[in-house]
Coordinates of C-alpha atoms (C1' of nucleotides) in Angstrom, one line a residue:
Chain A
E1 CA -40.6 -6.4 -25.6
C2 CA -39.3 -4.3 -22.7
S3 CA -38.4 -0.8 -21.9
L4 CA -36.1 0.6 -19.3
S5 CA -38.7 1.0 -16.7
S6 CA -41.4 -1.5 -17.7
T7 CA -40.0 -4.4 -15.8
S8 CA -40.4 -5.1 -12.1
V9 CA -36.7 -4.9 -11.5
C10 CA -36.7 -1.4 -13.0
H11 CA -39.5 -0.2 -10.8
A12 CA -37.5 -1.5 -7.8
L13 CA -34.8 1.0 -8.7
G14 CA -37.3 3.7 -8.0
K15 CA -36.5 7.4 -7.4
C16 CA -35.0 8.3 -10.8
D17 CA -37.6 9.4 -13.3
H18 CA -36.8 7.8 -16.5
A19 CA -40.2 7.8 -18.0
F20 CA -38.7 9.5 -21.0
L21 CA -36.7 6.3 -21.7
E22 CA -39.8 4.2 -22.1
T23 CA -40.2 5.5 -25.6
S24 CA -36.9 3.9 -26.7
R25 CA -37.6 0.8 -28.7
S26 CA -35.5 -2.1 -27.7
R27 CA -34.8 -5.7 -28.6
Q28 CA -34.7 -8.6 -26.2
I29 CA -32.1 -11.3 -26.4
T30 CA -31.0 -14.5 -24.7
V31 CA -27.4 -15.6 -24.0
P32 CA -26.4 -19.1 -22.8
A33 CA -24.1 -19.6 -19.8
K34 CA -20.4 -19.0 -20.3
R35 CA -21.0 -17.2 -23.6
M36 CA -19.0 -14.0 -24.0
L37 CA -21.3 -11.2 -24.9
I38 CA -19.0 -8.2 -25.1
R39 CA -15.3 -8.3 -25.6
E40 CA -12.8 -5.8 -24.1
G41 CA -11.9 -3.1 -26.6
E42 CA -15.2 -3.3 -28.5
T43 CA -17.5 -0.3 -28.8
P44 CA -21.0 -1.6 -28.5
A45 CA -23.7 0.4 -30.2
E46 CA -26.2 -0.7 -27.7
V47 CA -26.7 -0.4 -23.9
F48 CA -27.8 -3.7 -22.3
R49 CA -29.9 -4.2 -19.3
L50 CA -30.0 -7.5 -17.6
L51 CA -33.5 -9.0 -17.0
S52 CA -32.7 -12.4 -15.6
G53 CA -29.7 -14.5 -14.9
W54 CA -26.2 -13.4 -13.8
G55 CA -23.4 -11.9 -15.8
A56 CA -19.8 -11.0 -15.0
R57 CA -17.6 -8.1 -16.0
I58 CA -14.2 -9.7 -16.5
K59 CA -10.6 -9.1 -17.6
I60 CA -8.5 -11.8 -19.2
L61 CA -4.8 -11.6 -18.2
A62 CA -1.8 -12.2 -20.3
D63 CA -1.4 -15.7 -18.7
G64 CA -4.9 -16.6 -19.6
S65 CA -6.3 -16.3 -16.1
R66 CA -9.6 -14.5 -15.5
Q67 CA -10.4 -11.8 -13.0
I68 CA -14.1 -11.0 -12.4
L69 CA -14.6 -7.3 -11.7
T70 CA -18.2 -7.5 -10.6
F71 CA -21.2 -9.7 -11.0
C72 CA -24.1 -8.2 -13.0
L73 CA -27.5 -9.0 -11.5
P74 CA -31.0 -8.6 -12.9
G75 CA -31.7 -4.9 -13.3
D76 CA -28.0 -3.9 -13.8
F77 CA -26.7 -2.3 -16.9
L78 CA -23.9 -4.4 -18.4
T79 CA -22.0 -1.2 -19.3
V80 CA -22.3 2.3 -18.0
E81 CA -20.8 4.2 -21.0
M82 CA -24.1 5.6 -22.3
L83 CA -23.2 9.0 -23.8
H84 CA -19.8 8.1 -25.3
D85 CA -18.8 5.8 -28.1
V86 CA -15.7 4.7 -26.2
P87 CA -14.3 1.1 -26.2
V88 CA -15.2 -0.8 -23.1
T89 CA -12.4 -1.7 -20.7
F90 CA -13.6 -5.2 -19.9
S91 CA -15.4 -8.2 -21.3
V92 CA -18.9 -9.3 -20.3
Q93 CA -19.6 -13.0 -19.9
A94 CA -22.7 -14.9 -18.9
V95 CA -22.5 -16.7 -15.6
S96 CA -25.8 -18.4 -16.0
E97 CA -28.2 -18.0 -19.0
M98 CA -29.1 -14.4 -19.3
T99 CA -32.0 -12.6 -20.9
L100 CA -31.5 -8.9 -21.5
C101 CA -32.9 -6.0 -23.4
A102 CA -30.8 -3.8 -25.6
F103 CA -31.2 -0.1 -26.2
P104 CA -29.6 1.7 -29.1
K105 CA -27.0 4.1 -27.6
K106 CA -27.8 6.8 -30.1
H107 CA -31.3 7.2 -28.7
L108 CA -29.8 7.9 -25.3
I109 CA -27.4 10.4 -26.7
E110 CA -30.2 12.3 -28.5
Q111 CA -32.3 12.4 -25.3
S112 CA -29.4 13.6 -23.2
F113 CA -29.7 17.0 -24.9
T114 CA -33.3 17.5 -23.9
Q115 CA -33.2 15.7 -20.6
P116 CA -31.0 17.3 -18.0
D117 CA -31.9 14.6 -15.5
L118 CA -30.2 12.0 -17.5
A119 CA -26.7 13.3 -16.8
A120 CA -27.4 13.2 -13.1
F121 CA -28.9 9.7 -13.4
I122 CA -25.9 8.5 -15.2
E123 CA -23.6 10.1 -12.7
Q124 CA -25.4 8.1 -10.1
L125 CA -24.7 4.9 -12.0
W126 CA -21.0 5.8 -12.2
A127 CA -20.8 6.7 -8.5
Q128 CA -22.4 3.4 -7.6
R129 CA -20.0 1.4 -9.8
V130 CA -17.0 3.2 -8.4
S131 CA -18.1 2.7 -4.8
D132 CA -18.6 -0.9 -5.6
L133 CA -15.1 -1.3 -7.0
E134 CA -13.6 0.5 -4.1
E135 CA -15.2 -1.8 -1.7
R136 CA -14.0 -4.8 -3.6
L137 CA -10.5 -3.4 -3.7
V138 CA -10.4 -3.0 0.1
G139 CA -11.5 -6.6 0.4
L140 CA -8.9 -8.0 -1.9
G141 CA -6.1 -6.1 -0.4
R142 CA -6.7 -6.8 3.3
L143 CA -9.1 -9.6 4.1
S144 CA -8.8 -13.4 4.6
A145 CA -10.6 -15.8 2.4
D146 CA -13.6 -16.4 4.7
R147 CA -14.0 -12.6 5.2
R148 CA -13.9 -12.0 1.4
I149 CA -16.6 -14.7 0.8
A150 CA -18.7 -13.3 3.6
G151 CA -18.5 -9.8 2.2
L152 CA -19.3 -11.0 -1.3
V153 CA -22.3 -12.9 -0.3
L154 CA -23.7 -10.1 1.8
D155 CA -23.2 -7.7 -1.1
L156 CA -25.0 -9.9 -3.5
H157 CA -27.8 -10.5 -1.0
R158 CA -28.2 -6.7 -0.5
R159 CA -28.3 -6.0 -4.2
L160 CA -30.8 -8.8 -4.9
K161 CA -33.0 -7.9 -1.9
M162 CA -33.2 -4.3 -3.2
R163 CA -34.7 -5.7 -6.4
G164 CA -37.0 -8.1 -4.6
L165 CA -35.0 -11.2 -5.8
A166 CA -34.3 -12.6 -2.4
T167 CA -36.8 -14.2 -0.1
G168 CA -35.6 -13.7 3.4
N169 CA -32.0 -14.9 3.7
E170 CA -32.2 -17.2 0.7
F171 CA -31.6 -16.5 -2.9
A172 CA -30.7 -18.1 -6.3
F173 CA -26.9 -18.4 -6.6
P174 CA -25.9 -19.6 -10.1
A175 CA -22.1 -18.8 -9.7
R176 CA -19.7 -21.8 -9.5
H177 CA -16.7 -22.0 -7.2
E178 CA -14.5 -21.0 -10.1
D179 CA -16.5 -17.8 -10.5
I180 CA -16.2 -17.0 -6.8
A181 CA -12.5 -17.8 -6.9
D182 CA -12.0 -15.5 -9.9
T183 CA -13.9 -12.7 -8.2
L184 CA -12.0 -12.9 -4.9
G185 CA -8.5 -13.8 -6.0
L186 CA -8.7 -17.3 -4.6
T187 CA -8.5 -20.9 -6.1
P188 CA -11.5 -23.2 -6.5
P189 CA -10.2 -25.7 -4.0
H190 CA -9.7 -23.1 -1.4
V191 CA -13.2 -21.7 -2.0
S192 CA -14.5 -25.2 -1.4
R193 CA -12.6 -25.6 1.8
T194 CA -13.7 -22.2 3.1
L195 CA -17.4 -22.8 2.2
T196 CA -17.2 -26.0 4.1
A197 CA -15.9 -24.2 7.1
L198 CA -18.6 -21.6 6.9
R199 CA -21.2 -24.3 6.6
Q200 CA -19.8 -26.0 9.7
D201 CA -19.8 -22.7 11.6
K202 CA -23.5 -22.4 10.7
L203 CA -23.0 -19.1 9.0
L204 CA -23.6 -19.8 5.3
E205 CA -24.7 -22.6 3.0
I206 CA -24.1 -22.4 -0.7
G207 CA -24.9 -25.3 -3.1
G208 CA -27.3 -26.6 -5.7
G209 CA -27.6 -23.2 -7.2
R210 CA -28.9 -21.5 -4.0
A211 CA -27.4 -19.6 -1.2
V212 CA -28.8 -19.5 2.4
I213 CA -27.5 -17.1 5.0
L214 CA -27.8 -19.1 8.2
D215 CA -26.6 -16.4 10.6
Y216 CA -26.8 -12.9 9.1
G217 CA -25.3 -11.2 12.2
G218 CA -22.5 -13.6 12.4
L219 CA -21.7 -13.2 8.7
E220 CA -21.8 -9.4 9.0
K221 CA -19.4 -9.5 12.0
L222 CA -17.0 -11.7 10.0
A223 CA -17.1 -9.5 6.9
A224 CA -16.6 -6.2 8.9
Chain B
E1 CA -4.7 32.4 -8.2
C2 CA -5.5 29.5 -10.5
S3 CA -8.3 28.3 -12.8
L4 CA -9.1 24.9 -14.1
S5 CA -7.2 25.3 -17.2
S6 CA -4.6 28.0 -16.5
T7 CA -1.9 25.7 -15.1
S8 CA 0.5 23.7 -17.2
V9 CA -0.8 20.4 -15.9
C10 CA -4.2 21.4 -17.0
H11 CA -3.1 22.2 -20.5
A12 CA -1.4 18.8 -20.6
L13 CA -4.8 17.2 -20.2
G14 CA -5.7 18.8 -23.5
K15 CA -8.6 17.9 -25.7
C16 CA -11.5 18.9 -23.5
D17 CA -12.6 22.4 -23.9
H18 CA -13.1 23.8 -20.5
A19 CA -12.5 27.4 -21.2
F20 CA -15.9 28.1 -19.6
L21 CA -14.5 27.0 -16.3
E22 CA -11.8 29.6 -16.3
T23 CA -14.3 32.1 -15.1
S24 CA -14.9 30.2 -11.8
R25 CA -13.1 32.0 -9.0
S26 CA -11.1 29.7 -6.8
R27 CA -8.9 29.7 -3.7
Q28 CA -5.5 28.0 -3.5
I29 CA -4.5 26.1 -0.4
T30 CA -1.6 24.1 1.0
V31 CA -1.8 20.9 3.0
P32 CA 1.2 19.4 4.9
A33 CA 2.2 15.7 4.4
K34 CA 0.0 13.1 6.2
R35 CA -2.8 15.6 6.9
M36 CA -6.3 14.3 6.2
L37 CA -8.1 16.8 3.9
I38 CA -11.4 15.1 3.3
R39 CA -13.0 12.5 5.5
E40 CA -15.3 9.6 4.3
G41 CA -18.9 10.6 4.6
E42 CA -18.4 14.3 4.3
T43 CA -20.0 16.3 1.5
P44 CA -17.4 18.8 0.4
A45 CA -18.9 22.0 -1.1
E46 CA -15.8 22.4 -3.2
V47 CA -14.0 20.4 -5.9
F48 CA -10.3 20.2 -5.4
R49 CA -7.6 20.0 -8.1
L50 CA -4.1 19.0 -7.2
L51 CA -1.4 21.3 -8.4
S52 CA 1.7 19.8 -6.8
G53 CA 2.5 17.0 -4.4
W54 CA 0.8 13.6 -4.1
G55 CA -2.4 12.7 -2.3
A56 CA -4.1 9.4 -1.6
R57 CA -7.7 8.3 -1.7
I58 CA -8.0 6.0 1.3
K59 CA -10.4 3.8 3.3
I60 CA -9.9 3.2 7.0
L61 CA -11.0 -0.3 8.0
A62 CA -12.7 -1.4 11.2
D63 CA -9.4 -2.7 12.6
G64 CA -7.7 0.6 11.9
S65 CA -5.7 -0.5 8.9
R66 CA -5.6 1.7 5.8
Q67 CA -6.2 0.8 2.2
I68 CA -5.1 3.3 -0.4
L69 CA -7.5 3.3 -3.4
T70 CA -5.5 5.4 -5.7
F71 CA -2.7 8.0 -5.6
C72 CA -3.7 11.5 -6.7
L73 CA -1.1 13.2 -8.8
P74 CA -0.7 16.8 -9.9
G75 CA -3.6 17.6 -12.3
D76 CA -6.0 15.1 -10.8
F77 CA -9.3 16.1 -9.1
L78 CA -9.4 14.7 -5.6
T79 CA -13.1 13.9 -6.0
V80 CA -15.2 13.3 -9.1
E81 CA -18.6 14.0 -7.7
M82 CA -19.1 17.4 -9.4
L83 CA -22.8 17.6 -10.1
H84 CA -24.1 16.0 -7.0
D85 CA -24.0 16.9 -3.3
V86 CA -23.4 13.3 -2.2
P87 CA -21.1 12.1 0.6
V88 CA -17.8 10.9 -0.6
T89 CA -17.1 7.2 -0.2
F90 CA -13.4 7.7 0.9
S91 CA -11.0 10.0 2.7
V92 CA -8.3 12.0 1.1
Q93 CA -4.9 12.2 2.8
A94 CA -1.7 14.1 1.7
V95 CA 1.2 11.8 0.9
S96 CA 3.6 14.7 0.5
E97 CA 2.9 18.4 0.9
M98 CA 0.1 19.3 -1.5
T99 CA -0.9 22.6 -3.1
L100 CA -4.3 22.6 -4.7
C101 CA -7.0 24.9 -5.9
A102 CA -10.6 24.6 -4.8
F103 CA -13.6 25.4 -7.0
P104 CA -17.1 26.0 -5.4
K105 CA -19.2 23.0 -6.6
K106 CA -22.3 25.2 -7.1
H107 CA -20.6 27.1 -9.9
L108 CA -20.1 23.8 -11.7
I109 CA -23.7 22.8 -11.2
E110 CA -24.9 26.1 -12.6
Q111 CA -22.7 25.8 -15.6
S112 CA -23.7 22.2 -16.3
F113 CA -27.1 23.5 -17.4
T114 CA -25.7 25.7 -20.1
Q115 CA -22.7 23.6 -21.0
P116 CA -23.6 20.2 -22.6
D117 CA -19.9 19.4 -22.9
L118 CA -19.5 19.4 -19.2
A119 CA -21.5 16.2 -18.8
A120 CA -19.3 14.4 -21.4
F121 CA -16.1 15.8 -19.7
I122 CA -17.2 14.5 -16.3
E123 CA -18.2 11.1 -17.8
Q124 CA -14.6 11.0 -19.1
L125 CA -13.3 11.5 -15.6
W126 CA -15.6 8.8 -14.2
A127 CA -14.6 6.4 -16.9
Q128 CA -10.9 7.0 -16.3
R129 CA -11.3 6.5 -12.6
V130 CA -13.3 3.2 -13.1
S131 CA -10.7 1.9 -15.5
D132 CA -8.0 2.7 -13.0
L133 CA -9.8 0.9 -10.2
E134 CA -10.4 -2.1 -12.4
E135 CA -6.8 -2.3 -13.3
R136 CA -5.8 -2.2 -9.6
L137 CA -8.4 -4.8 -8.8
V138 CA -6.9 -7.2 -11.3
G139 CA -3.5 -6.6 -9.8
L140 CA -4.5 -7.2 -6.2
G141 CA -6.4 -10.4 -7.1
R142 CA -3.9 -12.2 -9.2
L143 CA -0.3 -10.9 -9.1
S144 CA 2.7 -11.5 -6.9
A145 CA 4.3 -8.7 -5.0
D146 CA 7.0 -7.9 -7.6
R147 CA 4.4 -7.8 -10.3
R148 CA 2.2 -5.5 -8.3
I149 CA 5.0 -3.1 -7.7
A150 CA 6.0 -3.2 -11.3
G151 CA 2.5 -2.4 -12.4
L152 CA 2.0 0.4 -9.9
V153 CA 5.3 2.1 -10.9
L154 CA 4.5 1.9 -14.6
D155 CA 1.1 3.3 -14.0
L156 CA 2.4 6.2 -12.0
H157 CA 5.1 6.8 -14.6
R158 CA 2.6 6.8 -17.4
R159 CA 0.3 9.3 -15.6
L160 CA 3.2 11.6 -14.7
K161 CA 4.6 11.5 -18.2
M162 CA 1.3 12.6 -19.7
R163 CA 1.5 15.7 -17.5
G164 CA 5.1 16.3 -18.3
L165 CA 6.2 15.5 -14.8
A166 CA 8.7 12.7 -15.7
T167 CA 12.0 13.3 -17.4
G168 CA 12.8 10.1 -19.3
N169 CA 12.5 7.1 -16.9
E170 CA 13.0 9.1 -13.8
F171 CA 10.5 10.9 -11.6
A172 CA 9.8 12.3 -8.1
F173 CA 8.5 9.6 -5.8
P174 CA 7.4 10.9 -2.4
A175 CA 5.5 7.8 -1.3
R176 CA 7.0 5.8 1.5
H177 CA 7.1 2.0 1.7
E178 CA 4.1 2.1 4.0
D179 CA 2.1 3.9 1.3
I180 CA 3.1 1.3 -1.3
A181 CA 2.2 -1.4 1.1
D182 CA -1.2 0.1 1.8
T183 CA -1.8 0.4 -1.9
L184 CA -0.9 -3.1 -2.9
G185 CA -2.0 -5.1 0.1
L186 CA 1.5 -5.8 1.3
T187 CA 3.5 -5.0 4.4
P188 CA 6.4 -2.5 4.5
P189 CA 9.0 -5.2 5.2
H190 CA 8.0 -7.1 2.2
V191 CA 7.9 -4.0 0.0
S192 CA 11.5 -3.3 1.1
R193 CA 12.6 -6.9 0.3
T194 CA 10.9 -6.8 -3.1
L195 CA 12.3 -3.4 -4.0
T196 CA 15.8 -4.7 -3.1
A197 CA 15.2 -7.7 -5.4
L198 CA 14.0 -5.4 -8.2
R199 CA 17.1 -3.2 -7.7
Q200 CA 19.4 -6.2 -7.9
D201 CA 17.7 -7.3 -11.0
K202 CA 18.5 -3.9 -12.5
L203 CA 14.8 -3.2 -13.2
L204 CA 13.8 -0.4 -10.8
E205 CA 15.4 1.9 -8.3
I206 CA 13.3 3.7 -5.7
G207 CA 14.8 5.7 -2.9
G208 CA 15.6 9.2 -1.7
G209 CA 12.2 10.5 -2.9
R210 CA 12.9 9.5 -6.6
A211 CA 12.1 6.5 -8.8
V212 CA 14.3 5.4 -11.7
I213 CA 13.1 2.8 -14.2
L214 CA 16.3 1.0 -15.1
D215 CA 14.8 -1.4 -17.6
Y216 CA 11.5 -0.3 -19.0
G217 CA 10.9 -3.3 -21.2
G218 CA 11.8 -5.7 -18.4
L219 CA 9.5 -4.0 -16.0
E220 CA 6.7 -4.1 -18.5
K221 CA 7.2 -7.8 -19.1
L222 CA 7.1 -8.4 -15.4
A223 CA 3.9 -6.4 -14.9
A224 CA 2.1 -8.0 -17.9
Chain C
dC1 C1' -25.6 -45.9 -18.8
dG2 C1' -21.5 -43.4 -19.9
dC3 C1' -19.6 -38.9 -20.3
dT4 C1' -18.7 -34.4 -18.9
dT5 C1' -18.6 -30.9 -15.5
dA6 C1' -18.4 -29.5 -10.9
dC7 C1' -17.1 -30.2 -6.3
dT8 C1' -14.3 -32.3 -2.6
dT9 C1' -10.2 -33.9 -0.2
dG10 C1' -5.2 -34.6 0.7
dA11 C1' -0.2 -33.6 0.9
dA12 C1' 3.7 -30.8 0.0
dC13 C1' 5.1 -26.3 -0.9
dT14 C1' 5.7 -21.1 -1.1
dC15 C1' 4.9 -16.5 -0.8
dA16 C1' 4.1 -13.1 2.2
dC17 C1' 3.2 -12.1 7.1
dT18 C1' 4.5 -11.2 12.0
dC19 C1' 7.5 -9.8 15.3
dA20 C1' 11.7 -8.0 16.6
dA21 C1' 15.9 -5.7 16.3
dA22 C1' 19.4 -3.1 13.8
dA23 C1' 20.7 0.4 10.6
dT24 C1' 19.9 4.3 8.0
dT25 C1' 17.8 8.6 6.8
dC26 C1' 15.5 12.9 7.9
dG27 C1' 14.3 16.9 10.4
dT28 C1' 15.2 20.1 13.8
dG29 C1' 17.3 22.9 17.2
dG30 C1' 21.6 24.2 19.2
Chain D
dC1 C1' 27.4 22.6 10.6
dC2 C1' 26.8 19.2 13.8
dA3 C1' 24.2 16.5 17.1
dC4 C1' 20.4 14.4 18.5
dG5 C1' 15.7 12.2 18.3
dA6 C1' 12.2 10.5 15.4
dA7 C1' 10.7 8.3 11.5
dT8 C1' 11.8 5.1 8.0
dT9 C1' 14.1 1.3 6.0
dT10 C1' 16.5 -2.9 6.2
dT11 C1' 17.4 -7.5 7.8
dG12 C1' 16.4 -12.0 10.2
dA13 C1' 13.9 -16.1 11.9
dG14 C1' 9.7 -18.4 12.4
dT15 C1' 4.8 -19.0 11.0
dG16 C1' 0.7 -19.5 8.5
dA17 C1' -2.8 -18.9 4.9
dG18 C1' -3.5 -20.1 0.5
dT19 C1' -1.5 -22.5 -3.6
dT20 C1' -0.4 -26.3 -6.6
dC21 C1' -1.1 -30.7 -8.3
dA22 C1' -3.4 -34.8 -8.1
dA23 C1' -6.8 -38.1 -7.2
dG24 C1' -11.3 -39.2 -6.0
dT25 C1' -16.4 -38.3 -5.6
dA26 C1' -20.8 -36.6 -6.8
dA27 C1' -24.1 -34.6 -9.8
dG28 C1' -26.3 -33.3 -14.3
dC29 C1' -27.4 -34.8 -19.0
dG30 C1' -27.2 -36.9 -23.5

DNA sequence: CGCTTACTTGAACTCACTCAAAATTCGTGG
DNA sequence: CCACGAATTTTGAGTGAGTTCAAGTAAGCG
């Protein structure tokens, strides 16, 4: 049993008053790693919020290859279309086992009529997602492999830290090399080589399901 | 003198009822090519809609290089932040000479309280922009230069056609090779070579400020 | 203990980059 | 209308980052 703001991760988001959302009844579900939860083109009747584990918003290309748009971390909504029954433009896949709570979309729509704050809150979510995508776009277009990885890890660290899910410069990192590769437009072998180089340079250590930022300043300078 | 729905491009957008916006007084301005209109970090008090010419939402990187996020075409809003006074996350530059009309943002905010449709309309704009960015992200991550160009041209053609700004498979194309390169993460020399190859393959002809799609099906197959 | 999955390493290859120069187009003033 | 300078596009040769394909190693897990 959970509500939009009853969990610790939700509190961490702060600022936005969504007390009104607490009344929405929800169901909680579990999804095993690699399972596809939402498929591109579907129109889910529920809005999902991630409680634990990582997910990925992905696109499958004609040739079968996969591009990860963004990782979903605990506290994130898997989709942002809250007021519209429009088909989603991507699929959502579990990177590690996910637990999440689901809110019927129609409750949100009803409440949007009486809650003027909701529109502003949702616009915030959109703006955040757009800003995120723009950042990624810049990285893919212009940066070398080591810089892309540096940027990705710093971004994940920042997002997890905001939610209190990173202790110091260390955090759980369930993504495999293939996931990193599909995010950054690289290949798993090259991700492996680049991570080895970063480890030798004493900047970053990823392995065994955990990430440790060894030299935060150095990593930032690389990503810039 | 123009209003949000008084121009032909606005009518082409259709569907959404924004008659209420017609009452908003606006000013019309002209911007020469290459001029920077909005700078990253600013909080413009107005919302701009493009009437003619092309613009580009861009990011300037630390090393001075430029990444174009999306092209703005006639009918597009340069920014989507309508209800919030938040800093924009990108700059906007004129690709060719632009004429546009500007609406005071505060009028929109006032009207959002009385117009529940406005929230839905704005969410549509956000969803469109996100979908656009996602598409671009996939292209940058996975596709070769010729496929990226094919995808970009088809996307521009689709958007212009919707607005009645493309006759058949031909349309005005004011972007230079440098603009294409900064959009797709390529270099101007390689754009030139790739365009030459596409011309020889009788797929696409770009030059003299115009684009002609010679083989629509072939270009689609390439971009897929 | 055997099987699967994930990661690492190596060698050859390729696409796109860099740098540089030549050719073309565009804009502007005479 | 032409001439000139600037911006843009084209072309060439050499280089390099990342890929592909393949084999080998390590790590979970029944």
